[in-house]
Amino acid sequence: MRRILAKFLVFYLKVCAKAYLRRNQPAVIAVTGTTNVYDTKQQIVSMLDQGYKVRTSKKNYSAKFGVPASILNVRLGGDSAVKWVKICAQSFVRGFFIKSKIQILILELALKWQTDMNYLLSIVKPDIAVITNVIPSTLVDYKSTDNLASEYLKLANAVPARGLVLLNAHDERLAKRPVSKGTVIYYGIEAGDIQASDVKQTSEGMSFVYQGQKVTLPRFGKYAVLAFLAGSQIKSFFDKYGVKKK
């Protein structure tokens, strides 16, 4: 019975989320990868939040529940039947009736099972895709790391011609450019199409040069620099082209 109910809720949230996207047509940024996904997503949020109305996932749920919940801005109810009734009502109203002012959705696509990416892409049509890396440590339902990389690259392949794909230049499994209609850009530390150079760790965080300007981040580790590069490129994209209706 619980399994049947769970399948119904997954389907219901999907229908409401697709209705929300169809009615409101926000730009969608999807971030996936093995590590540095959350930090990259948060860096993108912090950069876009200064000039755009954005929303992102606030809590890490499973893929099939979490992405629709983030789109609809609902907090999932666990085992509480009362909470789920409220969530279903909220989801229906937000999906089919309320007009949202959100311009950009920034979603984290966490993959556990091989069917996850195909399912998520049946809901979300990303305008921008970011793939942080492919590392074998989190293999669950994948035969190999290359198989996992192929699943990640499905996200890049779903980006339209007017969109943007950002890939980690340091990951050899992402080195082969995906079959994407969008603009594909590799980012990295002294590697790729957009680069950070002269990277140093100081007592205050990370220091580096980007586009001829010295940048200091109050965070440590090269992953912070990579997250900055992705966020900066996405902000430049929206500043140049704006948020266009689909």
PDB file of C-alpha atoms in Angstrom:
ATOM      1  CA  MET A   1       0.000   0.000   0.000  1.00  0.00           C
ATOM      2  CA  ARG A   2       2.791   2.420   0.904  1.00  0.00           C
ATOM      3  CA  ARG A   3       4.555   1.682  -2.384  1.00  0.00           C
ATOM      4  CA  ILE A   4       1.378   2.410  -4.351  1.00  0.00           C
ATOM      5  CA  LEU A   5       0.884   5.654  -2.426  1.00  0.00           C
ATOM      6  CA  ALA A   6       4.496   6.682  -3.037  1.00  0.00           C
ATOM      7  CA  LYS A   7       4.102   6.071  -6.782  1.00  0.00           C
ATOM      8  CA  PHE A   8       0.931   8.156  -6.800  1.00  0.00           C
ATOM      9  CA  LEU A   9       2.652  11.041  -4.981  1.00  0.00           C
ATOM     10  CA  VAL A  10       5.620  10.942  -7.375  1.00  0.00           C
ATOM     11  CA  PHE A  11       3.233  11.083 -10.338  1.00  0.00           C
ATOM     12  CA  TYR A  12       1.101  13.806  -8.748  1.00  0.00           C
ATOM     13  CA  LEU A  13       4.077  16.052  -7.970  1.00  0.00           C
ATOM     14  CA  LYS A  14       5.388  15.545 -11.497  1.00  0.00           C
ATOM     15  CA  VAL A  15       2.088  16.657 -13.036  1.00  0.00           C
ATOM     16  CA  CYS A  16       1.915  19.743 -10.806  1.00  0.00           C
ATOM     17  CA  ALA A  17       5.575  20.635 -11.414  1.00  0.00           C
ATOM     18  CA  LYS A  18       5.163  20.398 -15.190  1.00  0.00           C
ATOM     19  CA  ALA A  19       2.054  22.568 -14.970  1.00  0.00           C
ATOM     20  CA  TYR A  20       4.018  25.161 -12.964  1.00  0.00           C
ATOM     21  CA  LEU A  21       6.820  25.233 -15.540  1.00  0.00           C
ATOM     22  CA  ARG A  22       4.366  25.474 -18.433  1.00  0.00           C
ATOM     23  CA  ARG A  23       2.435  28.362 -16.841  1.00  0.00           C
ATOM     24  CA  ASN A  24       5.365  30.386 -15.529  1.00  0.00           C
ATOM     25  CA  GLN A  25       8.191  29.513 -17.950  1.00  0.00           C
ATOM     26  CA  PRO A  26      11.165  30.329 -15.690  1.00  0.00           C
ATOM     27  CA  ALA A  27      14.694  29.826 -16.949  1.00  0.00           C
ATOM     28  CA  VAL A  28      16.004  26.528 -15.568  1.00  0.00           C
ATOM     29  CA  ILE A  29      19.581  25.894 -14.448  1.00  0.00           C
ATOM     30  CA  ALA A  30      20.317  22.242 -13.668  1.00  0.00           C
ATOM     31  CA  VAL A  31      23.476  21.245 -11.793  1.00  0.00           C
ATOM     32  CA  THR A  32      24.640  17.645 -11.563  1.00  0.00           C
ATOM     33  CA  GLY A  33      27.815  15.663 -10.938  1.00  0.00           C
ATOM     34  CA  THR A  34      29.426  13.517  -8.271  1.00  0.00           C
ATOM     35  CA  THR A  35      30.918  16.172  -5.978  1.00  0.00           C
ATOM     36  CA  ASN A  36      30.859  19.962  -5.571  1.00  0.00           C
ATOM     37  CA  VAL A  37      27.273  20.051  -6.828  1.00  0.00           C
ATOM     38  CA  TYR A  38      25.797  21.789  -3.769  1.00  0.00           C
ATOM     39  CA  ASP A  39      28.590  24.380  -3.542  1.00  0.00           C
ATOM     40  CA  THR A  40      28.338  25.126  -7.255  1.00  0.00           C
ATOM     41  CA  LYS A  41      24.586  25.508  -6.999  1.00  0.00           C
ATOM     42  CA  GLN A  42      24.913  27.856  -4.015  1.00  0.00           C
ATOM     43  CA  GLN A  43      27.557  29.928  -5.812  1.00  0.00           C
ATOM     44  CA  ILE A  44      25.213  30.331  -8.770  1.00  0.00           C
ATOM     45  CA  VAL A  45      22.401  31.343  -6.417  1.00  0.00           C
ATOM     46  CA  SER A  46      24.539  33.958  -4.642  1.00  0.00           C
ATOM     47  CA  MET A  47      25.593  35.532  -7.951  1.00  0.00           C
ATOM     48  CA  LEU A  48      22.158  35.601  -9.581  1.00  0.00           C
ATOM     49  CA  ASP A  49      20.282  36.600  -6.434  1.00  0.00           C
ATOM     50  CA  GLN A  50      21.710  40.115  -6.742  1.00  0.00           C
ATOM     51  CA  GLY A  51      19.811  40.947  -9.924  1.00  0.00           C
ATOM     52  CA  TYR A  52      17.167  38.278 -10.528  1.00  0.00           C
ATOM     53  CA  LYS A  53      14.302  36.582  -8.717  1.00  0.00           C
ATOM     54  CA  VAL A  54      15.620  33.073  -8.155  1.00  0.00           C
ATOM     55  CA  ARG A  55      14.591  29.931  -6.305  1.00  0.00           C
ATOM     56  CA  THR A  56      16.549  26.817  -5.472  1.00  0.00           C
ATOM     57  CA  SER A  57      16.104  23.622  -3.510  1.00  0.00           C
ATOM     58  CA  LYS A  58      16.395  24.177   0.233  1.00  0.00           C
ATOM     59  CA  LYS A  59      16.710  20.549   1.313  1.00  0.00           C
ATOM     60  CA  ASN A  60      18.221  17.405  -0.173  1.00  0.00           C
ATOM     61  CA  TYR A  61      15.442  14.944  -1.045  1.00  0.00           C
ATOM     62  CA  SER A  62      15.507  11.939  -3.365  1.00  0.00           C
ATOM     63  CA  ALA A  63      15.517  12.898  -7.050  1.00  0.00           C
ATOM     64  CA  LYS A  64      11.945  11.927  -7.925  1.00  0.00           C
ATOM     65  CA  PHE A  65      10.481  13.833  -4.976  1.00  0.00           C
ATOM     66  CA  GLY A  66      13.059  16.581  -4.546  1.00  0.00           C
ATOM     67  CA  VAL A  67      13.086  18.226  -7.970  1.00  0.00           C
ATOM     68  CA  PRO A  68       9.278  18.619  -8.236  1.00  0.00           C
ATOM     69  CA  ALA A  69       9.175  19.836  -4.618  1.00  0.00           C
ATOM     70  CA  SER A  70      11.840  22.449  -5.413  1.00  0.00           C
ATOM     71  CA  ILE A  71       9.960  23.604  -8.499  1.00  0.00           C
ATOM     72  CA  LEU A  72       6.714  23.927  -6.533  1.00  0.00           C
ATOM     73  CA  ASN A  73       8.440  25.320  -3.419  1.00  0.00           C
ATOM     74  CA  VAL A  74       6.864  22.789  -1.053  1.00  0.00           C
ATOM     75  CA  ARG A  75       8.444  21.043   1.911  1.00  0.00           C
ATOM     76  CA  LEU A  76       7.873  17.305   1.831  1.00  0.00           C
ATOM     77  CA  GLY A  77       5.889  15.668   4.609  1.00  0.00           C
ATOM     78  CA  GLY A  78       7.771  12.508   5.585  1.00  0.00           C
ATOM     79  CA  ASP A  79       5.377   9.955   7.078  1.00  0.00           C
ATOM     80  CA  SER A  80       2.691  12.461   8.069  1.00  0.00           C
ATOM     81  CA  ALA A  81      -0.559  11.888   6.170  1.00  0.00           C
ATOM     82  CA  VAL A  82      -1.872  15.304   7.246  1.00  0.00           C
ATOM     83  CA  LYS A  83       1.218  17.039   5.870  1.00  0.00           C
ATOM     84  CA  TRP A  84       0.951  15.181   2.582  1.00  0.00           C
ATOM     85  CA  VAL A  85      -2.670  16.248   2.138  1.00  0.00           C
ATOM     86  CA  LYS A  86      -1.548  19.848   2.651  1.00  0.00           C
ATOM     87  CA  ILE A  87       1.368  19.371   0.234  1.00  0.00           C
ATOM     88  CA  CYS A  88      -0.934  17.967  -2.442  1.00  0.00           C
ATOM     89  CA  ALA A  89      -3.266  20.943  -2.076  1.00  0.00           C
ATOM     90  CA  GLN A  90      -0.380  23.440  -2.207  1.00  0.00           C
ATOM     91  CA  SER A  91       1.140  21.710  -5.218  1.00  0.00           C
ATOM     92  CA  PHE A  92      -2.134  21.767  -7.133  1.00  0.00           C
ATOM     93  CA  VAL A  93      -2.729  25.461  -6.473  1.00  0.00           C
ATOM     94  CA  ARG A  94       0.851  26.482  -7.258  1.00  0.00           C
ATOM     95  CA  GLY A  95       1.009  24.319 -10.338  1.00  0.00           C
ATOM     96  CA  PHE A  96      -2.285  25.251 -11.956  1.00  0.00           C
ATOM     97  CA  PHE A  97      -3.435  28.598 -10.564  1.00  0.00           C
ATOM     98  CA  ILE A  98      -0.836  30.877  -8.946  1.00  0.00           C
ATOM     99  CA  LYS A  99       1.365  33.004 -11.196  1.00  0.00           C
ATOM    100  CA  SER A 100       4.925  33.078  -9.857  1.00  0.00           C
ATOM    101  CA  LYS A 101       7.396  35.977 -10.043  1.00  0.00           C
ATOM    102  CA  ILE A 102      10.393  33.633 -10.005  1.00  0.00           C
ATOM    103  CA  GLN A 103      12.570  34.234 -13.079  1.00  0.00           C
ATOM    104  CA  ILE A 104      15.172  31.512 -12.610  1.00  0.00           C
ATOM    105  CA  LEU A 105      15.016  28.051 -11.028  1.00  0.00           C
ATOM    106  CA  ILE A 106      18.332  26.552  -9.919  1.00  0.00           C
ATOM    107  CA  LEU A 107      17.975  22.815  -9.417  1.00  0.00           C
ATOM    108  CA  GLU A 108      20.323  20.157  -8.098  1.00  0.00           C
ATOM    109  CA  LEU A 109      19.899  16.859  -9.942  1.00  0.00           C
ATOM    110  CA  ALA A 110      21.250  14.089  -7.721  1.00  0.00           C
ATOM    111  CA  LEU A 111      21.381  10.687  -9.405  1.00  0.00           C
ATOM    112  CA  LYS A 112      21.166   7.381  -7.550  1.00  0.00           C
ATOM    113  CA  TRP A 113      19.419   5.064  -9.982  1.00  0.00           C
ATOM    114  CA  GLN A 114      19.908   4.673 -13.710  1.00  0.00           C
ATOM    115  CA  THR A 115      16.360   5.771 -14.414  1.00  0.00           C
ATOM    116  CA  ASP A 116      16.706   9.052 -12.492  1.00  0.00           C
ATOM    117  CA  MET A 117      18.050  11.321 -15.257  1.00  0.00           C
ATOM    118  CA  ASN A 118      15.496  10.223 -17.839  1.00  0.00           C
ATOM    119  CA  TYR A 119      12.750  10.763 -15.282  1.00  0.00           C
ATOM    120  CA  LEU A 120      13.985  14.227 -14.317  1.00  0.00           C
ATOM    121  CA  LEU A 121      14.323  15.263 -17.953  1.00  0.00           C
ATOM    122  CA  SER A 122      10.695  14.263 -18.466  1.00  0.00           C
ATOM    123  CA  ILE A 123       9.894  17.121 -16.068  1.00  0.00           C
ATOM    124  CA  VAL A 124      12.630  19.692 -16.595  1.00  0.00           C
ATOM    125  CA  LYS A 125      13.910  21.178 -19.848  1.00  0.00           C
ATOM    126  CA  PRO A 126      17.128  22.928 -18.780  1.00  0.00           C
ATOM    127  CA  ASP A 127      18.279  26.188 -20.345  1.00  0.00           C
ATOM    128  CA  ILE A 128      21.659  25.825 -18.669  1.00  0.00           C
ATOM    129  CA  ALA A 129      23.395  22.619 -17.576  1.00  0.00           C
ATOM    130  CA  VAL A 130      26.419  22.344 -15.285  1.00  0.00           C
ATOM    131  CA  ILE A 131      28.275  19.057 -14.801  1.00  0.00           C
ATOM    132  CA  THR A 132      30.835  19.363 -12.012  1.00  0.00           C
ATOM    133  CA  ASN A 133      32.698  16.033 -12.377  1.00  0.00           C
ATOM    134  CA  VAL A 134      32.376  12.251 -12.596  1.00  0.00           C
ATOM    135  CA  ILE A 135      33.913  10.240  -9.744  1.00  0.00           C
ATOM    136  CA  PRO A 136      33.385   6.480  -9.208  1.00  0.00           C
ATOM    137  CA  SER A 137      32.973   6.700  -5.411  1.00  0.00           C
ATOM    138  CA  THR A 138      29.186   7.091  -5.553  1.00  0.00           C
ATOM    139  CA  LEU A 139      28.314   4.348  -8.016  1.00  0.00           C
ATOM    140  CA  VAL A 140      25.080   2.678  -6.928  1.00  0.00           C
ATOM    141  CA  ASP A 141      23.071   1.518  -9.918  1.00  0.00           C
ATOM    142  CA  TYR A 142      25.662   2.115 -12.635  1.00  0.00           C
ATOM    143  CA  LYS A 143      27.842  -0.524 -14.303  1.00  0.00           C
ATOM    144  CA  SER A 144      30.839   1.801 -14.642  1.00  0.00           C
ATOM    145  CA  THR A 145      31.975   5.384 -14.209  1.00  0.00           C
ATOM    146  CA  ASP A 146      31.705   5.838 -17.974  1.00  0.00           C
ATOM    147  CA  ASN A 147      28.098   4.728 -17.716  1.00  0.00           C
ATOM    148  CA  LEU A 148      27.510   7.346 -15.027  1.00  0.00           C
ATOM    149  CA  ALA A 149      29.166   9.993 -17.215  1.00  0.00           C
ATOM    150  CA  SER A 150      26.799   9.084 -20.047  1.00  0.00           C
ATOM    151  CA  GLU A 151      23.843   9.679 -17.735  1.00  0.00           C
ATOM    152  CA  TYR A 152      25.195  13.077 -16.696  1.00  0.00           C
ATOM    153  CA  LEU A 153      25.772  14.049 -20.331  1.00  0.00           C
ATOM    154  CA  LYS A 154      22.102  13.413 -21.101  1.00  0.00           C
ATOM    155  CA  LEU A 155      21.526  16.675 -19.240  1.00  0.00           C
ATOM    156  CA  ALA A 156      23.891  18.539 -21.570  1.00  0.00           C
ATOM    157  CA  ASN A 157      22.235  16.966 -24.595  1.00  0.00           C
ATOM    158  CA  ALA A 158      18.843  18.294 -23.444  1.00  0.00           C
ATOM    159  CA  VAL A 159      19.938  21.957 -23.546  1.00  0.00           C
ATOM    160  CA  PRO A 160      18.425  23.915 -26.480  1.00  0.00           C
ATOM    161  CA  ALA A 161      20.305  25.993 -29.062  1.00  0.00           C
ATOM    162  CA  ARG A 162      19.866  29.209 -27.065  1.00  0.00           C
ATOM    163  CA  GLY A 163      21.239  27.528 -23.924  1.00  0.00           C
ATOM    164  CA  LEU A 164      24.571  26.978 -22.212  1.00  0.00           C
ATOM    165  CA  VAL A 165      26.472  23.875 -21.091  1.00  0.00           C
ATOM    166  CA  LEU A 166      29.310  24.178 -18.553  1.00  0.00           C
ATOM    167  CA  LEU A 167      31.674  21.241 -18.053  1.00  0.00           C
ATOM    168  CA  ASN A 168      34.639  20.701 -15.740  1.00  0.00           C
ATOM    169  CA  ALA A 169      37.758  20.891 -17.922  1.00  0.00           C
ATOM    170  CA  HIS A 170      39.717  18.674 -15.507  1.00  0.00           C
ATOM    171  CA  ASP A 171      37.475  15.627 -15.914  1.00  0.00           C
ATOM    172  CA  GLU A 172      38.624  13.368 -18.738  1.00  0.00           C
ATOM    173  CA  ARG A 173      35.228  11.684 -18.913  1.00  0.00           C
ATOM    174  CA  LEU A 174      33.700  15.022 -19.869  1.00  0.00           C
ATOM    175  CA  ALA A 175      36.453  15.853 -22.366  1.00  0.00           C
ATOM    176  CA  LYS A 176      34.442  14.631 -25.341  1.00  0.00           C
ATOM    177  CA  ARG A 177      32.016  17.414 -26.156  1.00  0.00           C
ATOM    178  CA  PRO A 178      28.407  16.291 -25.767  1.00  0.00           C
ATOM    179  CA  VAL A 179      25.943  16.291 -28.639  1.00  0.00           C
ATOM    180  CA  SER A 180      24.306  19.505 -27.453  1.00  0.00           C
ATOM    181  CA  LYS A 181      22.563  22.222 -29.429  1.00  0.00           C
ATOM    182  CA  GLY A 182      23.657  24.738 -26.788  1.00  0.00           C
ATOM    183  CA  THR A 183      26.982  26.505 -26.399  1.00  0.00           C
ATOM    184  CA  VAL A 184      29.457  24.175 -24.655  1.00  0.00           C
ATOM    185  CA  ILE A 185      32.086  25.795 -22.424  1.00  0.00           C
ATOM    186  CA  TYR A 186      34.758  24.076 -20.348  1.00  0.00           C
ATOM    187  CA  TYR A 187      35.867  25.779 -17.129  1.00  0.00           C
ATOM    188  CA  GLY A 188      38.934  25.052 -15.020  1.00  0.00           C
ATOM    189  CA  ILE A 189      42.089  26.166 -13.269  1.00  0.00           C
ATOM    190  CA  GLU A 190      44.532  27.047 -16.038  1.00  0.00           C
ATOM    191  CA  ALA A 191      42.538  24.745 -18.307  1.00  0.00           C
ATOM    192  CA  GLY A 192      39.472  25.036 -20.501  1.00  0.00           C
ATOM    193  CA  ASP A 193      37.684  27.863 -22.284  1.00  0.00           C
ATOM    194  CA  ILE A 194      37.322  30.005 -19.162  1.00  0.00           C
ATOM    195  CA  GLN A 195      40.089  29.820 -16.594  1.00  0.00           C
ATOM    196  CA  ALA A 196      41.299  30.897 -13.200  1.00  0.00           C
ATOM    197  CA  SER A 197      45.062  31.411 -12.997  1.00  0.00           C
ATOM    198  CA  ASP A 198      47.632  32.115 -10.300  1.00  0.00           C
ATOM    199  CA  VAL A 199      45.464  30.256  -7.775  1.00  0.00           C
ATOM    200  CA  LYS A 200      46.671  30.546  -4.183  1.00  0.00           C
ATOM    201  CA  GLN A 201      45.301  29.648  -0.779  1.00  0.00           C
ATOM    202  CA  THR A 202      45.717  32.372   1.831  1.00  0.00           C
ATOM    203  CA  SER A 203      44.632  32.774   5.432  1.00  0.00           C
ATOM    204  CA  GLU A 204      41.484  34.497   4.142  1.00  0.00           C
ATOM    205  CA  GLY A 205      40.515  31.940   1.505  1.00  0.00           C
ATOM    206  CA  MET A 206      41.294  31.457  -2.174  1.00  0.00           C
ATOM    207  CA  SER A 207      43.013  34.071  -4.320  1.00  0.00           C
ATOM    208  CA  PHE A 208      43.226  33.902  -8.126  1.00  0.00           C
ATOM    209  CA  VAL A 209      43.087  35.873 -11.360  1.00  0.00           C
ATOM    210  CA  TYR A 210      39.968  35.717 -13.533  1.00  0.00           C
ATOM    211  CA  GLN A 211      39.607  37.690 -16.774  1.00  0.00           C
ATOM    212  CA  GLY A 212      42.539  39.877 -15.789  1.00  0.00           C
ATOM    213  CA  GLN A 213      41.095  40.749 -12.368  1.00  0.00           C
ATOM    214  CA  LYS A 214      42.255  39.505  -8.986  1.00  0.00           C
ATOM    215  CA  VAL A 215      39.512  37.692  -7.084  1.00  0.00           C
ATOM    216  CA  THR A 216      39.449  36.658  -3.426  1.00  0.00           C
ATOM    217  CA  LEU A 217      36.932  34.125  -2.118  1.00  0.00           C
ATOM    218  CA  PRO A 218      36.293  33.699   1.637  1.00  0.00           C
ATOM    219  CA  ARG A 219      36.319  29.917   1.151  1.00  0.00           C
ATOM    220  CA  PHE A 220      39.018  27.291   0.899  1.00  0.00           C
ATOM    221  CA  GLY A 221      39.830  24.687  -1.723  1.00  0.00           C
ATOM    222  CA  LYS A 222      40.048  24.578  -5.496  1.00  0.00           C
ATOM    223  CA  TYR A 223      36.450  23.394  -5.684  1.00  0.00           C
ATOM    224  CA  ALA A 224      35.424  26.873  -4.503  1.00  0.00           C
ATOM    225  CA  VAL A 225      37.305  28.384  -7.442  1.00  0.00           C
ATOM    226  CA  LEU A 226      35.612  26.020  -9.891  1.00  0.00           C
ATOM    227  CA  ALA A 227      32.200  26.875  -8.433  1.00  0.00           C
ATOM    228  CA  PHE A 228      32.992  30.574  -8.863  1.00  0.00           C
ATOM    229  CA  LEU A 229      33.899  30.064 -12.529  1.00  0.00           C
ATOM    230  CA  ALA A 230      30.604  28.314 -13.249  1.00  0.00           C
ATOM    231  CA  GLY A 231      28.580  30.924 -11.378  1.00  0.00           C
ATOM    232  CA  SER A 232      30.368  33.827 -13.025  1.00  0.00           C
ATOM    233  CA  GLN A 233      29.822  32.457 -16.526  1.00  0.00           C
ATOM    234  CA  ILE A 234      26.122  31.915 -15.867  1.00  0.00           C
ATOM    235  CA  LYS A 235      25.698  35.436 -14.501  1.00  0.00           C
ATOM    236  CA  SER A 236      27.431  36.836 -17.596  1.00  0.00           C
ATOM    237  CA  PHE A 237      25.084  34.776 -19.762  1.00  0.00           C
ATOM    238  CA  PHE A 238      21.944  36.216 -18.157  1.00  0.00           C
ATOM    239  CA  ASP A 239      23.364  39.748 -17.989  1.00  0.00           C
ATOM    240  CA  LYS A 240      24.003  39.564 -21.732  1.00  0.00           C
ATOM    241  CA  TYR A 241      20.888  37.771 -22.953  1.00  0.00           C
ATOM    242  CA  GLY A 242      18.406  38.370 -20.145  1.00  0.00           C
ATOM    243  CA  VAL A 243      15.738  35.906 -19.047  1.00  0.00           C
ATOM    244  CA  LYS A 244      13.781  35.043 -22.159  1.00  0.00           C
ATOM    245  CA  LYS A 245      10.359  33.484 -22.279  1.00  0.00           C
ATOM    246  CA  LYS A 246      10.256  30.109 -23.984  1.00  0.00           C
TER     247      LYS A 246
END
